[in-house]
Short mmCIF file of C-alpha atoms in Angstrom, two decimals:
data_model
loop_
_atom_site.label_atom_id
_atom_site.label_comp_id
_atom_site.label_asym_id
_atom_site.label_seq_id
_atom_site.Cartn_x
_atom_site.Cartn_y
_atom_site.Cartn_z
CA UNK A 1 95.65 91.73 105.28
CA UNK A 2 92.89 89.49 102.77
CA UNK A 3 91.54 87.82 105.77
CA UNK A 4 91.57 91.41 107.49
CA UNK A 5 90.94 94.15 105.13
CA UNK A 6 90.40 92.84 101.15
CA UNK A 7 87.67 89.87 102.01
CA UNK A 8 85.85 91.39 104.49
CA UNK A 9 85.12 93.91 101.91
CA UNK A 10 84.09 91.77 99.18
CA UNK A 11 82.11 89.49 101.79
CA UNK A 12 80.16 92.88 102.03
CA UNK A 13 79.09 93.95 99.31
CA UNK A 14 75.35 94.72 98.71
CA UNK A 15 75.96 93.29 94.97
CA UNK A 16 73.97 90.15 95.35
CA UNK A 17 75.44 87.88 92.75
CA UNK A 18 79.47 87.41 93.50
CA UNK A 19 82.12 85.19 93.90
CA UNK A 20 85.36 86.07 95.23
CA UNK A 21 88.09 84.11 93.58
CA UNK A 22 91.53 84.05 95.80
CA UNK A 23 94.44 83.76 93.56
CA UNK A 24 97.30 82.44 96.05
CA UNK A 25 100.30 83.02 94.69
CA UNK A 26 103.13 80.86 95.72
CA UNK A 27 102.14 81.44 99.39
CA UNK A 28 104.25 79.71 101.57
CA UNK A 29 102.01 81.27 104.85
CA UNK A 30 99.05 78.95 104.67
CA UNK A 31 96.87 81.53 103.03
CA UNK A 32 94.65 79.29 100.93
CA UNK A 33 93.99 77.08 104.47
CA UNK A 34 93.55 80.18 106.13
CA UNK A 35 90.36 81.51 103.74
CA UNK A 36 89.35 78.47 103.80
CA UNK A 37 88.76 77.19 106.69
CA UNK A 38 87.83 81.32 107.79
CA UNK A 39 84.82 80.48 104.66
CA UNK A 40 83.69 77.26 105.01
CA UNK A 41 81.44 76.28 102.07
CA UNK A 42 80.88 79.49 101.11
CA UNK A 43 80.58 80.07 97.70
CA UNK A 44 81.38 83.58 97.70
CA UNK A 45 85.19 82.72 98.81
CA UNK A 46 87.36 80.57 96.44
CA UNK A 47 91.57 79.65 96.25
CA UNK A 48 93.07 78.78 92.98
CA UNK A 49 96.56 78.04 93.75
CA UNK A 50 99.11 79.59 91.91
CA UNK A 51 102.87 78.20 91.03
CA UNK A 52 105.47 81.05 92.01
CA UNK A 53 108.17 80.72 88.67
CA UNK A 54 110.45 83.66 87.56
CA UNK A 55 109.44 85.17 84.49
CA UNK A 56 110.97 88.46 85.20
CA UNK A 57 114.42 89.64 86.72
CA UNK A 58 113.39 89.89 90.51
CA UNK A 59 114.06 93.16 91.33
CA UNK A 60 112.36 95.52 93.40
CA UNK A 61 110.79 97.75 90.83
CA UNK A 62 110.10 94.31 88.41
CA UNK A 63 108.11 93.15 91.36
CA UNK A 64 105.86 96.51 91.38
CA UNK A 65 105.70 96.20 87.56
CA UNK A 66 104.94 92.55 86.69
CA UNK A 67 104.05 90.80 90.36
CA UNK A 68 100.79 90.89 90.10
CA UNK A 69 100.33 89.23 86.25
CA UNK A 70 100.21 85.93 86.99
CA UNK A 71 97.64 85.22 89.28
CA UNK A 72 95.29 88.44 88.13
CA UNK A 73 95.54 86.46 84.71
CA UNK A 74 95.13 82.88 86.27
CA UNK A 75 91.62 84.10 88.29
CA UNK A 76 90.81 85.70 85.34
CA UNK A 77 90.82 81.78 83.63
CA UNK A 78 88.39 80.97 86.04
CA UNK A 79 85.96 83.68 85.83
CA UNK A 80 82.29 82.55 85.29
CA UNK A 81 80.09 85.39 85.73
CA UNK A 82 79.08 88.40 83.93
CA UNK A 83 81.14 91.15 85.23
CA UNK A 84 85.07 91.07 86.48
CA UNK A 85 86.35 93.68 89.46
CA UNK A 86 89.87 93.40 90.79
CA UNK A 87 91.31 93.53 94.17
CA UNK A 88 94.62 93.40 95.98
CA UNK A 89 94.75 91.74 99.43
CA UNK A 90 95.60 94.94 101.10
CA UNK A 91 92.92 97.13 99.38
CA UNK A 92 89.10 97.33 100.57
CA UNK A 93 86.15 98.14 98.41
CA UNK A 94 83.21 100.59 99.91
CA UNK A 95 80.40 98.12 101.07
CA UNK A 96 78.42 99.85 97.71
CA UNK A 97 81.56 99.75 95.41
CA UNK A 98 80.01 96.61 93.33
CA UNK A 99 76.37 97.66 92.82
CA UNK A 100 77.47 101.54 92.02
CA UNK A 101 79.62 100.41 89.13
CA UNK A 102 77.94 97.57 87.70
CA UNK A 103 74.79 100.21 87.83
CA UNK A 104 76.58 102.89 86.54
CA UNK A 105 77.91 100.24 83.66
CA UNK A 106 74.76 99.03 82.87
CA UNK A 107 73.32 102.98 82.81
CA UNK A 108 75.33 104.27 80.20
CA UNK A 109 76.18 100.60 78.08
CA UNK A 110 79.64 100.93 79.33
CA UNK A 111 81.88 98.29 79.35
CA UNK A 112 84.42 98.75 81.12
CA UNK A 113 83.77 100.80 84.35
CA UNK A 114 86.42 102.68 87.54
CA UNK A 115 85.62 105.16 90.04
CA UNK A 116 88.34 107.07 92.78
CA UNK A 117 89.96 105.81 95.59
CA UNK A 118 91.51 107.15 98.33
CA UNK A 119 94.59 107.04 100.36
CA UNK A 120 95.28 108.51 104.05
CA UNK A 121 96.56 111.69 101.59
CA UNK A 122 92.90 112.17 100.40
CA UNK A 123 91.19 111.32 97.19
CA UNK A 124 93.44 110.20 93.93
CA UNK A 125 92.78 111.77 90.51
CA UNK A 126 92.24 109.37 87.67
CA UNK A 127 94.51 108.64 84.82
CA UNK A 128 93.55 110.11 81.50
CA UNK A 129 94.22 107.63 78.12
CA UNK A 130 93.07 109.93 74.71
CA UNK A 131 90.85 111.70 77.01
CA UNK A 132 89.51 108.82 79.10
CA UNK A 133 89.15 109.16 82.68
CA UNK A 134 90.52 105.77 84.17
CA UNK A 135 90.88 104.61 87.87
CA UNK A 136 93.00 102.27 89.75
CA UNK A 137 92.80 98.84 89.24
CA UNK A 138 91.34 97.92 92.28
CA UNK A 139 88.30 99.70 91.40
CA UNK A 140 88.15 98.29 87.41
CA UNK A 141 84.61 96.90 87.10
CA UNK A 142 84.52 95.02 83.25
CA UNK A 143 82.35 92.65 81.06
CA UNK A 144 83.45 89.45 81.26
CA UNK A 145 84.17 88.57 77.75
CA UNK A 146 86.88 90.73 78.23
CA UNK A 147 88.85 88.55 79.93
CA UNK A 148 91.04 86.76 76.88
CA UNK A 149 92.59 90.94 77.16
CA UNK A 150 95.31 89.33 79.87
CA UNK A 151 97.94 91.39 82.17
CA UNK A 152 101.22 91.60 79.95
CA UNK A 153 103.95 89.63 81.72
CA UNK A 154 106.41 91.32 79.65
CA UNK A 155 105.31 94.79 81.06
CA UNK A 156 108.53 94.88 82.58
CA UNK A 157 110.79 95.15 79.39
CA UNK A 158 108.43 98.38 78.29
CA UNK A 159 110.57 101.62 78.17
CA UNK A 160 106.99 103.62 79.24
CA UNK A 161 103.53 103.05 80.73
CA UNK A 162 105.54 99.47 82.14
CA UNK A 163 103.10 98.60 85.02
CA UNK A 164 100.74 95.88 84.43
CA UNK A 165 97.65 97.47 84.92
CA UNK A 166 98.19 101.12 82.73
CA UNK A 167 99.61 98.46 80.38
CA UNK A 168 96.28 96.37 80.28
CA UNK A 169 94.42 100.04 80.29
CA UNK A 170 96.08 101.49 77.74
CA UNK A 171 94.86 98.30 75.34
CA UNK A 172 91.40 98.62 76.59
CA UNK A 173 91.32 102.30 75.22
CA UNK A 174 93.22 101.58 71.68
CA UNK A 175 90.41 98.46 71.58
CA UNK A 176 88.06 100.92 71.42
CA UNK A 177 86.25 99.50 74.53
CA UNK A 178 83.36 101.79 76.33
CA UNK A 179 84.52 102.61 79.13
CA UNK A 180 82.99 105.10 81.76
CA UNK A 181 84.53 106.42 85.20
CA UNK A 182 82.23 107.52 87.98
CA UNK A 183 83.81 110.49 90.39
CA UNK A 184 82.97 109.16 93.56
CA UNK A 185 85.42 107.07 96.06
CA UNK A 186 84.55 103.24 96.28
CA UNK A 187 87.89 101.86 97.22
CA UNK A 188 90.23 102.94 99.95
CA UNK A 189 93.64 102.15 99.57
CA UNK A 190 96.32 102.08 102.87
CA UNK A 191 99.55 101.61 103.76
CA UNK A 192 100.49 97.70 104.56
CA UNK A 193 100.96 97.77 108.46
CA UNK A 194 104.90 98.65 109.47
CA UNK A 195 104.72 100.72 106.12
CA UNK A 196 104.43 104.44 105.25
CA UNK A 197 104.52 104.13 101.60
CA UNK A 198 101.59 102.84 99.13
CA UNK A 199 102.02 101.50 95.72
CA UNK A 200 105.81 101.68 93.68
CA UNK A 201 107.06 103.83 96.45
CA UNK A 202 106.44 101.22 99.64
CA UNK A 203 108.45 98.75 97.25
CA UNK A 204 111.31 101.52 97.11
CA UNK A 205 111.19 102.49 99.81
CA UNK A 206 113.53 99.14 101.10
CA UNK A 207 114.19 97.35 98.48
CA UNK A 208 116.20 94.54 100.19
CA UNK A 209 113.10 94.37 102.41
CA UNK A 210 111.07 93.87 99.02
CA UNK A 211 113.03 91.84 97.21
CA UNK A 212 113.12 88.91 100.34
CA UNK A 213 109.51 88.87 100.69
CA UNK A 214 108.75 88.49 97.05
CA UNK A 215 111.90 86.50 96.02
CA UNK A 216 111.10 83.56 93.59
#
């Protein structure tokens, strides 16, 4: 799915300036070989390899929560340019997504930037922090001296707002960071092929199945 949905998508973007970082995260299926050798000396296309080491009970819904926080926050170390944007390997940005938000950031002095995304189920509404629109994280656009804010590997021992990402949100807001969110769709998000399910409930929806792929 990043060699055949995610990167494709950032390899298009009409943003000129961009480097794709590939945070590979204990993969044991040649991945960082794979983009590599797929983006030869491209500088748009980088692998930081990332050591796979339990720092949460691995269960199915620990995965959702906290699975992501250590490599989002090791590419975040290695973040050089102005502006950050996340992605998950089985995500794609519109071709536009990039110059829209940084635009629409740069417009308005935000700092912090989202837009909607889709799923086969049509568009998704944004969350709403103290009366701030927010969207997914794979369409978060944000200044790059932002970065030392890092994904909360604890998110999993929160008794509300426990995933990763709303956690990381929810600080931006109570920073008092500008942030802005632009109503149109610039991410599509799809169900990972044999799957029927996006987001927490594909990882409930089997949870043995879950728990194998991502065991530690």
């Amino acid at each position: 799915l990043l060699l055949s949905r995610a990167l494709p998508s950032v390899m298009k973007q009409t943003y000129p300036f961009l480097t794709g970082i590939v945070a590979a995260h204990g993969c044991t299926d040649g991945t960082a070989d794979a983009v590599r050798s797929n983006h030869p000396g491209n500088r748009k296309a980088r692998v930081i390899e990332v050591p796979r080491r339990r720092t949460y009970p691995p269960t199915s819904m620990n995965h959702w929560l906290a699975g992501p926080v250590a490599p989002a926050n090791a590419a975040l170390g290695h973040c050089l340019g102005d502006w950050i944007a996340r992605l998950d390997d089985d995500d794609e940005w519109t071709p536009d997504h990039l110059d829209k938000l940084v635009g629409f950031a740069l417009a308005h002095d935000y700092e912090f930037v989202s837009s909607a995304h889709d799923t086969p189920a049509g568009k998704v509404q944004p969350y709403v922090v103290n009366g701030v629109h927010i969207g997914g994280v794979q369409t978060w656009v944000y200044r790059s001296y932002l970065r030392f804010m890092r994904f909360n590997p604890d998110c999993w021992r929160k008794t509300w707002n426990r995933n990763n990402d709303i956690d990381l949100q929810n600080r931006f807001v109570r920073a008092g960071v500008r942030m802005g969110y632009l109503d149109e769709v610039t991410c599509h998000v799809s169900p990972r092929p044999g799957e029927t399910e996006i987001g927490s409930k594909a990882y409930l929806a089997d949870t043995e199945r879950t728990e194998r792929r991502f065991a530690f």
